[in-house]
């Protein structure tokens, strides 16, 4: 038992913490952002790292099944949960991003989709606040801004809203499509005695 504990202690280190993350965010230049986008990381209550699946191909012969690796699939959406500010600044910017894509009141649609696509990423941070892993999403645009509930019965809460982004693909690292980068080693955050 002691050997397994020592092995786990050595392998795990400080361990990745769910609350240690940073979202890197930029709105495309075609969108006139009104809020301070430097605060996006602080306002982002929750994010996630993407999943990936290799779908199986089943081949049958005389009642037997051979399973072969097939194509890679992944969800093309990424949802972030944000705290809302009193002026709804960030939420208004996300709606402005959607209107730049498709302004439904004016019946106008973006003639150049690449102008309304950006790059976003989420990083795992170590205990010293340094990034150890980064996932970069390419060709991102706002797909949905969730409803924002108000209620006379709510007390002692800050409003939250979700934004779902669509993207074409993602990589581990800074953005090389075919060369995912390795993560950084965690910083030793020893407390001086």
PDB file of C-alpha atoms in Angstrom:
ATOM      1  CA  UNK A   1       0.000   0.000   0.000  1.00  0.00           C
ATOM      2  CA  UNK A   2       2.743   2.462   0.930  1.00  0.00           C
ATOM      3  CA  UNK A   3       4.493   1.871  -2.397  1.00  0.00           C
ATOM      4  CA  UNK A   4       1.300   2.737  -4.337  1.00  0.00           C
ATOM      5  CA  UNK A   5       0.823   5.921  -2.290  1.00  0.00           C
ATOM      6  CA  UNK A   6       4.415   6.971  -2.960  1.00  0.00           C
ATOM      7  CA  UNK A   7       3.947   6.155  -6.662  1.00  0.00           C
ATOM      8  CA  UNK A   8       0.717   8.169  -6.800  1.00  0.00           C
ATOM      9  CA  UNK A   9       2.351  11.089  -4.955  1.00  0.00           C
ATOM     10  CA  UNK A  10       5.231  11.110  -7.417  1.00  0.00           C
ATOM     11  CA  UNK A  11       3.042  10.732 -10.522  1.00  0.00           C
ATOM     12  CA  UNK A  12       0.340  13.230  -9.528  1.00  0.00           C
ATOM     13  CA  UNK A  13       2.443  16.080  -8.150  1.00  0.00           C
ATOM     14  CA  UNK A  14       0.106  18.940  -7.221  1.00  0.00           C
ATOM     15  CA  UNK A  15      -2.565  17.613  -9.595  1.00  0.00           C
ATOM     16  CA  UNK A  16      -4.557  19.654 -12.109  1.00  0.00           C
ATOM     17  CA  UNK A  17      -7.204  21.751 -10.357  1.00  0.00           C
ATOM     18  CA  UNK A  18     -10.560  22.452 -11.996  1.00  0.00           C
ATOM     19  CA  UNK A  19     -10.545  26.002 -10.668  1.00  0.00           C
ATOM     20  CA  UNK A  20      -7.116  26.833 -12.166  1.00  0.00           C
ATOM     21  CA  UNK A  21      -7.776  27.902 -15.757  1.00  0.00           C
ATOM     22  CA  UNK A  22      -7.593  30.934 -18.016  1.00  0.00           C
ATOM     23  CA  UNK A  23      -9.655  31.742 -21.095  1.00  0.00           C
ATOM     24  CA  UNK A  24      -7.857  33.721 -23.801  1.00  0.00           C
ATOM     25  CA  UNK A  25     -10.374  35.706 -25.734  1.00  0.00           C
ATOM     26  CA  UNK A  26     -10.395  38.144 -28.616  1.00  0.00           C
ATOM     27  CA  UNK A  27     -13.311  39.472 -30.587  1.00  0.00           C
ATOM     28  CA  UNK A  28     -12.595  39.850 -34.330  1.00  0.00           C
ATOM     29  CA  UNK A  29     -11.695  43.369 -35.467  1.00  0.00           C
ATOM     30  CA  UNK A  30     -14.942  43.586 -37.477  1.00  0.00           C
ATOM     31  CA  UNK A  31     -16.893  43.575 -34.187  1.00  0.00           C
ATOM     32  CA  UNK A  32     -17.015  46.861 -32.282  1.00  0.00           C
ATOM     33  CA  UNK A  33     -16.591  45.627 -28.696  1.00  0.00           C
ATOM     34  CA  UNK A  34     -17.892  48.023 -26.044  1.00  0.00           C
ATOM     35  CA  UNK A  35     -16.831  46.237 -22.860  1.00  0.00           C
ATOM     36  CA  UNK A  36     -13.354  45.751 -21.451  1.00  0.00           C
ATOM     37  CA  UNK A  37     -12.430  42.408 -22.955  1.00  0.00           C
ATOM     38  CA  UNK A  38      -9.461  42.204 -20.587  1.00  0.00           C
ATOM     39  CA  UNK A  39     -12.037  41.238 -17.945  1.00  0.00           C
ATOM     40  CA  UNK A  40     -13.370  38.259 -19.902  1.00  0.00           C
ATOM     41  CA  UNK A  41     -11.081  35.828 -18.107  1.00  0.00           C
ATOM     42  CA  UNK A  42     -12.191  37.121 -14.707  1.00  0.00           C
ATOM     43  CA  UNK A  43     -15.874  36.997 -15.705  1.00  0.00           C
ATOM     44  CA  UNK A  44     -15.631  33.450 -17.098  1.00  0.00           C
ATOM     45  CA  UNK A  45     -17.124  31.247 -14.376  1.00  0.00           C
ATOM     46  CA  UNK A  46     -16.776  27.941 -16.208  1.00  0.00           C
ATOM     47  CA  UNK A  47     -15.186  26.446 -19.302  1.00  0.00           C
ATOM     48  CA  UNK A  48     -14.088  23.007 -20.426  1.00  0.00           C
ATOM     49  CA  UNK A  49     -11.457  21.181 -22.405  1.00  0.00           C
ATOM     50  CA  UNK A  50     -12.783  19.489 -25.566  1.00  0.00           C
ATOM     51  CA  UNK A  51     -13.417  15.790 -26.021  1.00  0.00           C
ATOM     52  CA  UNK A  52     -12.453  13.636 -28.995  1.00  0.00           C
ATOM     53  CA  UNK A  53     -13.647  10.219 -30.168  1.00  0.00           C
ATOM     54  CA  UNK A  54     -12.310   7.755 -32.719  1.00  0.00           C
ATOM     55  CA  UNK A  55     -15.430   6.087 -34.071  1.00  0.00           C
ATOM     56  CA  UNK A  56     -15.192   2.307 -34.594  1.00  0.00           C
ATOM     57  CA  UNK A  57     -15.817   0.549 -37.882  1.00  0.00           C
ATOM     58  CA  UNK A  58     -17.403  -2.876 -37.442  1.00  0.00           C
ATOM     59  CA  UNK A  59     -16.539  -5.541 -40.004  1.00  0.00           C
ATOM     60  CA  UNK A  60     -18.461  -8.843 -39.856  1.00  0.00           C
ATOM     61  CA  UNK A  61     -17.472 -12.240 -41.193  1.00  0.00           C
ATOM     62  CA  UNK A  62     -19.213 -15.541 -40.394  1.00  0.00           C
ATOM     63  CA  UNK A  63     -20.745 -14.292 -37.173  1.00  0.00           C
ATOM     64  CA  UNK A  64     -17.554 -12.694 -35.882  1.00  0.00           C
ATOM     65  CA  UNK A  65     -16.928  -8.991 -35.493  1.00  0.00           C
ATOM     66  CA  UNK A  66     -13.665  -7.166 -36.091  1.00  0.00           C
ATOM     67  CA  UNK A  67     -13.540  -3.592 -34.816  1.00  0.00           C
ATOM     68  CA  UNK A  68     -11.227  -1.233 -36.690  1.00  0.00           C
ATOM     69  CA  UNK A  69     -10.410   2.379 -35.849  1.00  0.00           C
ATOM     70  CA  UNK A  70     -12.425   4.794 -37.980  1.00  0.00           C
ATOM     71  CA  UNK A  71     -12.628   8.581 -38.261  1.00  0.00           C
ATOM     72  CA  UNK A  72     -12.126  11.084 -35.483  1.00  0.00           C
ATOM     73  CA  UNK A  73     -15.184  13.015 -34.376  1.00  0.00           C
ATOM     74  CA  UNK A  74     -15.568  15.871 -31.930  1.00  0.00           C
ATOM     75  CA  UNK A  75     -18.214  18.359 -30.948  1.00  0.00           C
ATOM     76  CA  UNK A  76     -17.915  21.623 -32.883  1.00  0.00           C
ATOM     77  CA  UNK A  77     -19.248  23.777 -30.055  1.00  0.00           C
ATOM     78  CA  UNK A  78     -17.705  25.203 -26.907  1.00  0.00           C
ATOM     79  CA  UNK A  79     -19.837  26.724 -24.152  1.00  0.00           C
ATOM     80  CA  UNK A  80     -18.559  29.242 -21.609  1.00  0.00           C
ATOM     81  CA  UNK A  81     -20.477  30.501 -18.579  1.00  0.00           C
ATOM     82  CA  UNK A  82     -19.990  34.155 -17.643  1.00  0.00           C
ATOM     83  CA  UNK A  83     -20.927  36.318 -14.686  1.00  0.00           C
ATOM     84  CA  UNK A  84     -23.033  39.262 -15.848  1.00  0.00           C
ATOM     85  CA  UNK A  85     -22.122  42.869 -15.091  1.00  0.00           C
ATOM     86  CA  UNK A  86     -24.769  45.497 -14.370  1.00  0.00           C
ATOM     87  CA  UNK A  87     -24.307  47.132 -17.770  1.00  0.00           C
ATOM     88  CA  UNK A  88     -24.522  43.751 -19.585  1.00  0.00           C
ATOM     89  CA  UNK A  89     -21.324  44.803 -21.408  1.00  0.00           C
ATOM     90  CA  UNK A  90     -19.925  41.402 -22.284  1.00  0.00           C
ATOM     91  CA  UNK A  91     -23.355  40.001 -23.144  1.00  0.00           C
ATOM     92  CA  UNK A  92     -24.008  42.966 -25.466  1.00  0.00           C
ATOM     93  CA  UNK A  93     -20.652  42.333 -27.164  1.00  0.00           C
ATOM     94  CA  UNK A  94     -21.584  38.707 -27.795  1.00  0.00           C
ATOM     95  CA  UNK A  95     -24.922  39.825 -29.274  1.00  0.00           C
ATOM     96  CA  UNK A  96     -23.080  42.404 -31.420  1.00  0.00           C
ATOM     97  CA  UNK A  97     -20.827  39.599 -32.668  1.00  0.00           C
ATOM     98  CA  UNK A  98     -23.929  37.619 -33.654  1.00  0.00           C
ATOM     99  CA  UNK A  99     -25.451  40.662 -35.388  1.00  0.00           C
ATOM    100  CA  UNK A 100     -22.249  41.134 -37.400  1.00  0.00           C
ATOM    101  CA  UNK A 101     -22.757  37.580 -38.648  1.00  0.00           C
ATOM    102  CA  UNK A 102     -26.493  37.867 -39.311  1.00  0.00           C
ATOM    103  CA  UNK A 103     -28.401  41.066 -38.515  1.00  0.00           C
ATOM    104  CA  UNK A 104     -31.883  39.609 -38.512  1.00  0.00           C
ATOM    105  CA  UNK A 105     -33.678  42.952 -37.992  1.00  0.00           C
ATOM    106  CA  UNK A 106     -32.038  44.484 -41.078  1.00  0.00           C
ATOM    107  CA  UNK A 107     -32.041  41.203 -43.029  1.00  0.00           C
ATOM    108  CA  UNK A 108     -28.287  41.549 -43.620  1.00  0.00           C
ATOM    109  CA  UNK A 109     -25.742  38.753 -43.516  1.00  0.00           C
ATOM    110  CA  UNK A 110     -21.956  39.024 -43.371  1.00  0.00           C
ATOM    111  CA  UNK A 111     -20.548  38.856 -46.867  1.00  0.00           C
ATOM    112  CA  UNK A 112     -17.161  37.719 -45.573  1.00  0.00           C
ATOM    113  CA  UNK A 113     -17.428  35.024 -42.880  1.00  0.00           C
ATOM    114  CA  UNK A 114     -13.700  35.111 -42.101  1.00  0.00           C
ATOM    115  CA  UNK A 115     -14.109  38.686 -40.799  1.00  0.00           C
ATOM    116  CA  UNK A 116     -16.378  37.448 -38.010  1.00  0.00           C
ATOM    117  CA  UNK A 117     -14.329  34.399 -36.977  1.00  0.00           C
ATOM    118  CA  UNK A 118     -11.710  34.470 -34.273  1.00  0.00           C
ATOM    119  CA  UNK A 119      -9.439  32.258 -32.217  1.00  0.00           C
ATOM    120  CA  UNK A 120     -10.085  31.423 -28.583  1.00  0.00           C
ATOM    121  CA  UNK A 121      -8.250  29.208 -26.139  1.00  0.00           C
ATOM    122  CA  UNK A 122      -8.425  27.785 -22.638  1.00  0.00           C
ATOM    123  CA  UNK A 123      -5.359  27.038 -20.518  1.00  0.00           C
ATOM    124  CA  UNK A 124      -4.757  24.829 -17.504  1.00  0.00           C
ATOM    125  CA  UNK A 125      -2.799  26.706 -14.830  1.00  0.00           C
ATOM    126  CA  UNK A 126      -0.492  25.284 -12.192  1.00  0.00           C
ATOM    127  CA  UNK A 127      -0.564  26.333  -8.536  1.00  0.00           C
ATOM    128  CA  UNK A 128       1.634  29.346  -9.322  1.00  0.00           C
ATOM    129  CA  UNK A 129      -0.743  30.551 -12.065  1.00  0.00           C
ATOM    130  CA  UNK A 130       1.476  29.539 -14.994  1.00  0.00           C
ATOM    131  CA  UNK A 131      -0.024  27.734 -18.021  1.00  0.00           C
ATOM    132  CA  UNK A 132       0.793  24.026 -18.327  1.00  0.00           C
ATOM    133  CA  UNK A 133      -1.566  23.072 -21.179  1.00  0.00           C
ATOM    134  CA  UNK A 134      -3.423  25.098 -23.798  1.00  0.00           C
ATOM    135  CA  UNK A 135      -6.244  24.167 -26.177  1.00  0.00           C
ATOM    136  CA  UNK A 136      -6.732  26.554 -29.114  1.00  0.00           C
ATOM    137  CA  UNK A 137     -10.001  26.704 -31.073  1.00  0.00           C
ATOM    138  CA  UNK A 138      -9.880  27.862 -34.711  1.00  0.00           C
ATOM    139  CA  UNK A 139     -12.467  29.748 -36.809  1.00  0.00           C
ATOM    140  CA  UNK A 140     -14.652  30.567 -33.816  1.00  0.00           C
ATOM    141  CA  UNK A 141     -17.914  32.506 -33.905  1.00  0.00           C
ATOM    142  CA  UNK A 142     -20.801  33.031 -31.493  1.00  0.00           C
ATOM    143  CA  UNK A 143     -23.555  30.497 -32.146  1.00  0.00           C
ATOM    144  CA  UNK A 144     -25.823  31.170 -29.167  1.00  0.00           C
ATOM    145  CA  UNK A 145     -26.185  33.625 -26.311  1.00  0.00           C
ATOM    146  CA  UNK A 146     -28.365  31.951 -23.703  1.00  0.00           C
ATOM    147  CA  UNK A 147     -31.308  33.614 -22.025  1.00  0.00           C
ATOM    148  CA  UNK A 148     -30.710  35.628 -18.882  1.00  0.00           C
ATOM    149  CA  UNK A 149     -33.191  34.933 -16.100  1.00  0.00           C
ATOM    150  CA  UNK A 150     -34.487  37.644 -13.775  1.00  0.00           C
ATOM    151  CA  UNK A 151     -36.668  36.989 -10.763  1.00  0.00           C
ATOM    152  CA  UNK A 152     -37.993  38.987  -7.816  1.00  0.00           C
ATOM    153  CA  UNK A 153     -37.360  35.933  -5.625  1.00  0.00           C
ATOM    154  CA  UNK A 154     -33.630  35.671  -6.342  1.00  0.00           C
ATOM    155  CA  UNK A 155     -31.392  36.967  -3.569  1.00  0.00           C
ATOM    156  CA  UNK A 156     -27.668  36.908  -2.964  1.00  0.00           C
ATOM    157  CA  UNK A 157     -26.800  35.757  -6.485  1.00  0.00           C
ATOM    158  CA  UNK A 158     -24.982  37.219  -9.462  1.00  0.00           C
ATOM    159  CA  UNK A 159     -26.598  36.678 -12.850  1.00  0.00           C
ATOM    160  CA  UNK A 160     -24.894  34.187 -15.151  1.00  0.00           C
ATOM    161  CA  UNK A 161     -25.291  33.467 -18.840  1.00  0.00           C
ATOM    162  CA  UNK A 162     -23.837  30.970 -21.269  1.00  0.00           C
ATOM    163  CA  UNK A 163     -22.349  31.631 -24.674  1.00  0.00           C
ATOM    164  CA  UNK A 164     -21.937  28.775 -27.133  1.00  0.00           C
ATOM    165  CA  UNK A 165     -19.236  29.193 -29.747  1.00  0.00           C
ATOM    166  CA  UNK A 166     -18.945  27.148 -32.940  1.00  0.00           C
ATOM    167  CA  UNK A 167     -15.490  26.275 -34.290  1.00  0.00           C
ATOM    168  CA  UNK A 168     -13.905  24.277 -37.109  1.00  0.00           C
ATOM    169  CA  UNK A 169     -11.206  22.413 -35.165  1.00  0.00           C
ATOM    170  CA  UNK A 170      -8.902  22.609 -32.167  1.00  0.00           C
ATOM    171  CA  UNK A 171      -5.333  21.753 -31.278  1.00  0.00           C
ATOM    172  CA  UNK A 172      -3.333  21.321 -28.120  1.00  0.00           C
ATOM    173  CA  UNK A 173      -0.936  24.259 -28.145  1.00  0.00           C
ATOM    174  CA  UNK A 174      -0.838  27.651 -29.814  1.00  0.00           C
ATOM    175  CA  UNK A 175      -2.353  26.963 -33.180  1.00  0.00           C
ATOM    176  CA  UNK A 176      -0.228  24.775 -35.438  1.00  0.00           C
ATOM    177  CA  UNK A 177      -2.829  22.622 -37.182  1.00  0.00           C
ATOM    178  CA  UNK A 178      -0.611  19.570 -37.624  1.00  0.00           C
ATOM    179  CA  UNK A 179       1.839  19.940 -34.768  1.00  0.00           C
ATOM    180  CA  UNK A 180       0.227  19.906 -31.317  1.00  0.00           C
ATOM    181  CA  UNK A 181       2.599  21.328 -28.749  1.00  0.00           C
ATOM    182  CA  UNK A 182       3.607  19.599 -25.541  1.00  0.00           C
ATOM    183  CA  UNK A 183       2.526  21.148 -22.256  1.00  0.00           C
ATOM    184  CA  UNK A 184       4.778  23.127 -19.950  1.00  0.00           C
ATOM    185  CA  UNK A 185       6.012  21.533 -16.747  1.00  0.00           C
ATOM    186  CA  UNK A 186       4.269  22.669 -13.569  1.00  0.00           C
ATOM    187  CA  UNK A 187       6.065  25.306 -11.522  1.00  0.00           C
ATOM    188  CA  UNK A 188       7.456  24.166  -8.198  1.00  0.00           C
ATOM    189  CA  UNK A 189       5.566  26.336  -5.754  1.00  0.00           C
ATOM    190  CA  UNK A 190       7.351  25.397  -2.551  1.00  0.00           C
ATOM    191  CA  UNK A 191       6.618  27.423   0.515  1.00  0.00           C
ATOM    192  CA  UNK A 192       9.832  28.693   2.101  1.00  0.00           C
ATOM    193  CA  UNK A 193      10.327  27.446   5.645  1.00  0.00           C
TER     194      UNK A 193
END
